[in-house]
mmCIF file with all atom_site columns, C-alpha atoms in Angstrom:
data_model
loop_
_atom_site.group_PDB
_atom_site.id
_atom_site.type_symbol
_atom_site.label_atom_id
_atom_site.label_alt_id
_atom_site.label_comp_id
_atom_site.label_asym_id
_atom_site.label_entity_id
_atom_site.label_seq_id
_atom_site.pdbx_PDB_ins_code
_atom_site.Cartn_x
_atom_site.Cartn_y
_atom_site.Cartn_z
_atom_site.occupancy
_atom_site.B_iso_or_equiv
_atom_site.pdbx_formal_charge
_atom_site.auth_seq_id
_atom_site.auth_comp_id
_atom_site.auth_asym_id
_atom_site.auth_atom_id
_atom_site.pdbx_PDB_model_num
ATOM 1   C CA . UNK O 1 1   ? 0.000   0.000  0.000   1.00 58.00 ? 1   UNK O CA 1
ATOM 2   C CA . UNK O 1 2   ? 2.832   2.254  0.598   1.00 65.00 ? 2   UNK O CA 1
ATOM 3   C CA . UNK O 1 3   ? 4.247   1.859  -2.886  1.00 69.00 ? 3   UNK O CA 1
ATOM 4   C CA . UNK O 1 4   ? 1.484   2.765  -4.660  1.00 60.00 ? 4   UNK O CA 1
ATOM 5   C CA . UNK O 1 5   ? 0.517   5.981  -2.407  1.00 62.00 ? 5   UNK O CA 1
ATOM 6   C CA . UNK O 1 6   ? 3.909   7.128  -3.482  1.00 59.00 ? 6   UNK O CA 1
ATOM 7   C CA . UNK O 1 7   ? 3.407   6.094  -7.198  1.00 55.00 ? 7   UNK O CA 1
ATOM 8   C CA . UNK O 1 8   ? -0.171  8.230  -7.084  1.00 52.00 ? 8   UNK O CA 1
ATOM 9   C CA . UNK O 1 9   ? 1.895   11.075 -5.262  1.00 54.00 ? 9   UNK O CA 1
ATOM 10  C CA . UNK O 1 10  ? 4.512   11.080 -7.667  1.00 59.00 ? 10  UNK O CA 1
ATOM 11  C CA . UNK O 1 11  ? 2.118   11.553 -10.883 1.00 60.00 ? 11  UNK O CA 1
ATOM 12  C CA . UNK O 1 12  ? 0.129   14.146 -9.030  1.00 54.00 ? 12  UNK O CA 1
ATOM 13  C CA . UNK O 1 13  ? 3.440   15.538 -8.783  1.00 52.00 ? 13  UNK O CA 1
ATOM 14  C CA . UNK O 1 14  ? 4.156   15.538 -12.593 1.00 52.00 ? 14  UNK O CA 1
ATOM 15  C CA . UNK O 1 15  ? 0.711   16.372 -13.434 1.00 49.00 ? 15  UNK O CA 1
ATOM 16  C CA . UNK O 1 16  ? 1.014   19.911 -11.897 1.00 46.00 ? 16  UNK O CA 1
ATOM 17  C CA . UNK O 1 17  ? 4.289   20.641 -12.670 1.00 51.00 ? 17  UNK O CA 1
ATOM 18  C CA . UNK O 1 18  ? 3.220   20.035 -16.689 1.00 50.00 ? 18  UNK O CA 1
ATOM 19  C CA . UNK O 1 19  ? 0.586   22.116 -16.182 1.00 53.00 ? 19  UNK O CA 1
ATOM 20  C CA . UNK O 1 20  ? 2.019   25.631 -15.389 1.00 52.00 ? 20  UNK O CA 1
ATOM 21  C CA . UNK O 1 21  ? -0.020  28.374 -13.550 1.00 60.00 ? 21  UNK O CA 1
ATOM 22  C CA . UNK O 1 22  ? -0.962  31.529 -15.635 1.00 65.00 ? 22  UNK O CA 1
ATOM 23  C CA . UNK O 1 23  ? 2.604   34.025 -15.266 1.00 74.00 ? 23  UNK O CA 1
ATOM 24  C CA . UNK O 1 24  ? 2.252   36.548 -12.008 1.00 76.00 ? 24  UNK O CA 1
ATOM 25  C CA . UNK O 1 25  ? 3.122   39.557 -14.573 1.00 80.00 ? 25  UNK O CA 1
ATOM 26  C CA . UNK O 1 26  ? 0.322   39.096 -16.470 1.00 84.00 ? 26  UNK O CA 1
ATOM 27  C CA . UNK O 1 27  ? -2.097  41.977 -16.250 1.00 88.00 ? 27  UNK O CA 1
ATOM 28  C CA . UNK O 1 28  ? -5.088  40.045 -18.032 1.00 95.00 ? 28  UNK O CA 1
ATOM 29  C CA . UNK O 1 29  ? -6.131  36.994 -20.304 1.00 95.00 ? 29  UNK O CA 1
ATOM 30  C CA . UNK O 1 30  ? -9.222  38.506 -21.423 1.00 95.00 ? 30  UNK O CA 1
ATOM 31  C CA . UNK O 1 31  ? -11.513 41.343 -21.185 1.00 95.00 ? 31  UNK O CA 1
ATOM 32  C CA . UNK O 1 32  ? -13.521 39.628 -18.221 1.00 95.00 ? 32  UNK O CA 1
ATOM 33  C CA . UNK O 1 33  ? -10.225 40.199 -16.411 1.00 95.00 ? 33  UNK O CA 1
ATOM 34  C CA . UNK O 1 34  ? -10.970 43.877 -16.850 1.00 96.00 ? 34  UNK O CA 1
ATOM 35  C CA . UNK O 1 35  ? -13.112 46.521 -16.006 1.00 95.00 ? 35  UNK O CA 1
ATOM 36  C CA . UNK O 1 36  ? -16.707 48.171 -17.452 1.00 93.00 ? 36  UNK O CA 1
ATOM 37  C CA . UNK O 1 37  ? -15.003 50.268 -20.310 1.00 93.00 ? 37  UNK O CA 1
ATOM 38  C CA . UNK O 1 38  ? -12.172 48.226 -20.899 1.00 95.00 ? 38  UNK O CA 1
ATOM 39  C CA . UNK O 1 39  ? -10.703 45.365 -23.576 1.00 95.00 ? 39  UNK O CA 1
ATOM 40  C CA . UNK O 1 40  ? -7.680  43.214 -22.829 1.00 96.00 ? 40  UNK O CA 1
ATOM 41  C CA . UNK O 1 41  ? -5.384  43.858 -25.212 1.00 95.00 ? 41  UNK O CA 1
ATOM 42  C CA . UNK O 1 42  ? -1.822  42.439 -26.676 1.00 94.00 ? 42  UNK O CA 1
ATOM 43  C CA . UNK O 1 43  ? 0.693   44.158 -28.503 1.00 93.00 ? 43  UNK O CA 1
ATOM 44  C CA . UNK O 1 44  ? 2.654   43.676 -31.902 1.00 91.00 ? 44  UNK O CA 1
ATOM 45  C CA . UNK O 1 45  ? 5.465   43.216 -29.921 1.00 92.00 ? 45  UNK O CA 1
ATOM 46  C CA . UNK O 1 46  ? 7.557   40.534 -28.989 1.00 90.00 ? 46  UNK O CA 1
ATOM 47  C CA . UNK O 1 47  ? 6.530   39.280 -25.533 1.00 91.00 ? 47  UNK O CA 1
ATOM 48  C CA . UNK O 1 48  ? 4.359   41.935 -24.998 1.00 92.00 ? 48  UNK O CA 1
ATOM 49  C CA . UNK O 1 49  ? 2.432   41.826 -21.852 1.00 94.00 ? 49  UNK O CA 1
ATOM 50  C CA . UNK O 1 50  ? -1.824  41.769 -22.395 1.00 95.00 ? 50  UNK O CA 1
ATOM 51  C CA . UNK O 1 51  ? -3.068  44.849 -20.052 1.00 96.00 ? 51  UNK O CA 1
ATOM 52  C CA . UNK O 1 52  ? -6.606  46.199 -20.023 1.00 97.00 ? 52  UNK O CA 1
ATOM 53  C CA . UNK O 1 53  ? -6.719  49.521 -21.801 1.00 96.00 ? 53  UNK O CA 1
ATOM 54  C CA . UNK O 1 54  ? -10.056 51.678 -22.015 1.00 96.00 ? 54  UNK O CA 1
ATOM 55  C CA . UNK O 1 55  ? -12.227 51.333 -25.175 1.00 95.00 ? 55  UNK O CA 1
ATOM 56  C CA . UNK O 1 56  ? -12.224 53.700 -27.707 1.00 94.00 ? 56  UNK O CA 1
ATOM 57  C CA . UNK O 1 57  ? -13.650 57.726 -27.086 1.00 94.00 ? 57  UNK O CA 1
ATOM 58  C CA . UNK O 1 58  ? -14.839 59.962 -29.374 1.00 94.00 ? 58  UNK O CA 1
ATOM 59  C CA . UNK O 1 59  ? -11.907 61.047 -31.353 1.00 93.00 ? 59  UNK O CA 1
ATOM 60  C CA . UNK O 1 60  ? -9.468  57.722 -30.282 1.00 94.00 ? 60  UNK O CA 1
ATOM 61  C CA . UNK O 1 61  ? -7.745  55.904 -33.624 1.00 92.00 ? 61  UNK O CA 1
ATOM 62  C CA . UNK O 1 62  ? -9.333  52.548 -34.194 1.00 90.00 ? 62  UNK O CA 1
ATOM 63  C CA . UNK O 1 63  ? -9.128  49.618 -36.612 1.00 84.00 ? 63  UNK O CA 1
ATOM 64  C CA . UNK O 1 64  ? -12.361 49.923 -39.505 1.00 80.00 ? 64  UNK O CA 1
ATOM 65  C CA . UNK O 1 65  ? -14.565 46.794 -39.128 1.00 70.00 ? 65  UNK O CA 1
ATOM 66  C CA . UNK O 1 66  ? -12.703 45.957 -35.498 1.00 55.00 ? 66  UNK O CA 1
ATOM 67  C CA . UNK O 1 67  ? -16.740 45.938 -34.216 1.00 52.00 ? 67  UNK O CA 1
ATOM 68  C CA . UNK O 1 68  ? -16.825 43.092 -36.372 1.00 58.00 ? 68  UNK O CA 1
ATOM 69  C CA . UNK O 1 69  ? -13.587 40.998 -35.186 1.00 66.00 ? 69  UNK O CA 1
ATOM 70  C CA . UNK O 1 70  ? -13.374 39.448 -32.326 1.00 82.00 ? 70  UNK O CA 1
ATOM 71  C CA . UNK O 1 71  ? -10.792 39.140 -29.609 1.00 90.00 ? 71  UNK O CA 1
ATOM 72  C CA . UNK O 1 72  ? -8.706  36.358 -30.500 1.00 92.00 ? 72  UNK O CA 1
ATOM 73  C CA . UNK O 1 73  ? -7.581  32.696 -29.330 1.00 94.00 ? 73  UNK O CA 1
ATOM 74  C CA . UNK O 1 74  ? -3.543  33.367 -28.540 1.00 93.00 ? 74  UNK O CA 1
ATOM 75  C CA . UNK O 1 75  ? -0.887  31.371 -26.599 1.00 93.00 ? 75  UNK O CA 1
ATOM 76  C CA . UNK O 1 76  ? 1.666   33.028 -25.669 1.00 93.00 ? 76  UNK O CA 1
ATOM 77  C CA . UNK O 1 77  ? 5.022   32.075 -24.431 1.00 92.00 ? 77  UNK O CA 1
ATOM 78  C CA . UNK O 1 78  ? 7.700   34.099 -22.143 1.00 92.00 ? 78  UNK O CA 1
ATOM 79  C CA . UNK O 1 79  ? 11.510  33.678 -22.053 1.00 92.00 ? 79  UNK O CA 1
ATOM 80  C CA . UNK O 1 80  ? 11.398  31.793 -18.748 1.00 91.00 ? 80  UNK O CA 1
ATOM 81  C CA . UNK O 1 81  ? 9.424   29.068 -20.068 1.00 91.00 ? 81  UNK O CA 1
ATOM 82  C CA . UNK O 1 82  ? 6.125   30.572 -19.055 1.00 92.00 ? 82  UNK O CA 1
ATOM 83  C CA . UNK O 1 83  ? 3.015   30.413 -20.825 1.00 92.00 ? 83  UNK O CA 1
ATOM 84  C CA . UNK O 1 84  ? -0.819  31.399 -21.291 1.00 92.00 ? 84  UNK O CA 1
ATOM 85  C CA . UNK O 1 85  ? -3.959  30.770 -23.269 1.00 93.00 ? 85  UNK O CA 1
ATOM 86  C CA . UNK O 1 86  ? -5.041  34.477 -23.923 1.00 95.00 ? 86  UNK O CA 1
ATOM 87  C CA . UNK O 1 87  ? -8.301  35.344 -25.600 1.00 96.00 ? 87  UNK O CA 1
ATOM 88  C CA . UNK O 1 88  ? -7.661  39.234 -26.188 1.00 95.00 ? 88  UNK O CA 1
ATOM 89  C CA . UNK O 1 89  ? -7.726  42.356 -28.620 1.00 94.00 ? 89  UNK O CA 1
ATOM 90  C CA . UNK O 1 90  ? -4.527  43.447 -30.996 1.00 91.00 ? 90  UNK O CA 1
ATOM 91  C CA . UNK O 1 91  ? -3.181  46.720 -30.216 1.00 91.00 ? 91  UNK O CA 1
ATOM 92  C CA . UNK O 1 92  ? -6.417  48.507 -29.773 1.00 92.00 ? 92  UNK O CA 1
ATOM 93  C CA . UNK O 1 93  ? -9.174  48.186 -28.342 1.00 93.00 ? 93  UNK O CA 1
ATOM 94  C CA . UNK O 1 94  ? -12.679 48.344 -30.270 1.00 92.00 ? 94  UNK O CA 1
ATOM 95  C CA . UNK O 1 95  ? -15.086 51.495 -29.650 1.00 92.00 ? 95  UNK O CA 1
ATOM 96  C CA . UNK O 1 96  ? -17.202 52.086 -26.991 1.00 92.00 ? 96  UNK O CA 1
ATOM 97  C CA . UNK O 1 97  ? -20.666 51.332 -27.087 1.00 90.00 ? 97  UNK O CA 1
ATOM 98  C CA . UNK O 1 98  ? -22.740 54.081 -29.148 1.00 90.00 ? 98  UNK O CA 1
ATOM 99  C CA . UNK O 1 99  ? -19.384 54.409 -31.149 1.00 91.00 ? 99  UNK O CA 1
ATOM 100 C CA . UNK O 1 100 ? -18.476 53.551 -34.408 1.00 89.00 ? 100 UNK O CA 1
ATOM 101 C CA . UNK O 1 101 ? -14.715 53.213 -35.993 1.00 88.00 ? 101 UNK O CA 1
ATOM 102 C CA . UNK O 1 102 ? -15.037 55.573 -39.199 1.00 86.00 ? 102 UNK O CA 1
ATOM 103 C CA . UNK O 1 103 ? -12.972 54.807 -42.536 1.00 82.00 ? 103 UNK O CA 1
ATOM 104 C CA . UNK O 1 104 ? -10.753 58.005 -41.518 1.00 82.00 ? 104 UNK O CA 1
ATOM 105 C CA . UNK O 1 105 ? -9.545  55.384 -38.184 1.00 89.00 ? 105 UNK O CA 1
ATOM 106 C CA . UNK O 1 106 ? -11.458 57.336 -35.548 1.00 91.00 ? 106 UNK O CA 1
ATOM 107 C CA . UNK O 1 107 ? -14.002 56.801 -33.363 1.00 91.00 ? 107 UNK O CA 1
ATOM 108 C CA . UNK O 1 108 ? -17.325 59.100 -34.063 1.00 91.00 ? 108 UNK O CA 1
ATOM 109 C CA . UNK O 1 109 ? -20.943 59.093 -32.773 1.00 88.00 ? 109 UNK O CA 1
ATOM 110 C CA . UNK O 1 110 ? -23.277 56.891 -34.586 1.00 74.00 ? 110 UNK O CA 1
ATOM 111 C CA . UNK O 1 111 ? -25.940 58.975 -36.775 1.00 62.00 ? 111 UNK O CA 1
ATOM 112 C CA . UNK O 1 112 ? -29.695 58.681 -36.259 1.00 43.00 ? 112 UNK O CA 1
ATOM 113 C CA . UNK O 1 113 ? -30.955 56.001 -34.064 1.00 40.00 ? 113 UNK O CA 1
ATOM 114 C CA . UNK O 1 114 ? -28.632 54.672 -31.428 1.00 44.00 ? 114 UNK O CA 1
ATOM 115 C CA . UNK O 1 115 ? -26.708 57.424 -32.181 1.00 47.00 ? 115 UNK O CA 1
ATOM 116 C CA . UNK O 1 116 ? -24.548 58.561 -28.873 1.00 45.00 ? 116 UNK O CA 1
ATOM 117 C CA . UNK O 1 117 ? -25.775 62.015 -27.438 1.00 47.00 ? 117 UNK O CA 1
ATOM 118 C CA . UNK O 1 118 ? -24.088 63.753 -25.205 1.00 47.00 ? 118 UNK O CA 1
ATOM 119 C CA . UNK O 1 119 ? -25.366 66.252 -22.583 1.00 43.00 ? 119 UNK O CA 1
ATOM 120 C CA . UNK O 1 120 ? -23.898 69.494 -24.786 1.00 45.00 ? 120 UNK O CA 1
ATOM 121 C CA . UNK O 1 121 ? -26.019 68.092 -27.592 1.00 47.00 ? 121 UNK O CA 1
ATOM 122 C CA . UNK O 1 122 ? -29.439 69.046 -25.837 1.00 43.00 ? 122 UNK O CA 1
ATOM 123 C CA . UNK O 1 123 ? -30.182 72.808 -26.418 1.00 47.00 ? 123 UNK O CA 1
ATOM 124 C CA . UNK O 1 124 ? -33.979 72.750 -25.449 1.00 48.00 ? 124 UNK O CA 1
ATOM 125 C CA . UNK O 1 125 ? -35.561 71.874 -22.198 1.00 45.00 ? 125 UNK O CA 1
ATOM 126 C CA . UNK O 1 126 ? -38.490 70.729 -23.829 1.00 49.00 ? 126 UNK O CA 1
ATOM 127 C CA . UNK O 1 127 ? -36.338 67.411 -25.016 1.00 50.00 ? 127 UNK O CA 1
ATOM 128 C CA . UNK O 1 128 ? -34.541 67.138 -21.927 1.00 45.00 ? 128 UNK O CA 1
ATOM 129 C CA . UNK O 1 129 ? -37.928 66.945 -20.378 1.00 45.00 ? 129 UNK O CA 1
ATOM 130 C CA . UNK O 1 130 ? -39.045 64.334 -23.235 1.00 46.00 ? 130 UNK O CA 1
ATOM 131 C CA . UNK O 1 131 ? -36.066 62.146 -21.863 1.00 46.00 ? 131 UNK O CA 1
ATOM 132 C CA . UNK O 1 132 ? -37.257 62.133 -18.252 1.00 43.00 ? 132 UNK O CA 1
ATOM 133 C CA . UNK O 1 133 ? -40.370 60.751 -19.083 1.00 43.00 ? 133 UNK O CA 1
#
């Protein structure tokens, strides 16, 4: 009985070490890992490090069609033999919600419905009333 307690122990053992833990430096494997108005995203560069970033503003360069792509399956591995399964954004993140990325690479308010209004775009009190109803 002894033997084989140490035999299970052993290929617990090897189980976990073949299965490394996700590296301590990472600052996110996906956009769940982030907050409200944020994307994980990964650079272009060569072990680059996935950090949340904020979504696109008004005015912020963007990628045309990026509302259509969606983060991507990555693995990534480090030079001290670390590695992680990263579902994330390339270089930028998409815009925020109410935002479209324009063929001139910005981010601008959508027109008609939907469209994202912002406070300075009410000039009469009769349609800020409208809205409270």
């Amino acid at each position: 009985m002894g033997k084989l307690s140490l035999a299970v122990v052993t290929i617990l053992v090897a189980t976990v070490a073949a299965y490394p833990s996700k590296p301590s430096f990472l600052g996110c494997q996906s956009s769940e890992d982030c907050g409200v108005d944020e994307c994980c995203v990964l650079g272009m560069m060569r072990y680059s490090v996935p950090t949340c970033r904020p979504l696109g503003e008004e005015g912020d360069t963007c990628r045309p069609h990026s509302g259509d792509v969606q983060p991507q399956n990555i693995t990534v591995t480090y030079p001290d033999g670390s590695s992680a399964d990263l579902y994330v954004h390339t270089m930028l993140c998409p815009c925020a919600t109410g935002l479209e990325c324009s063929d001139g690479m910005s981010c601008t308010g959508l027109d008609g419905a939907g469209k994202l209004m912002l406070r300075e775009d009410y000039t009469d009190v009769d349609d800020l009333n409208h809205l409270r109803r």
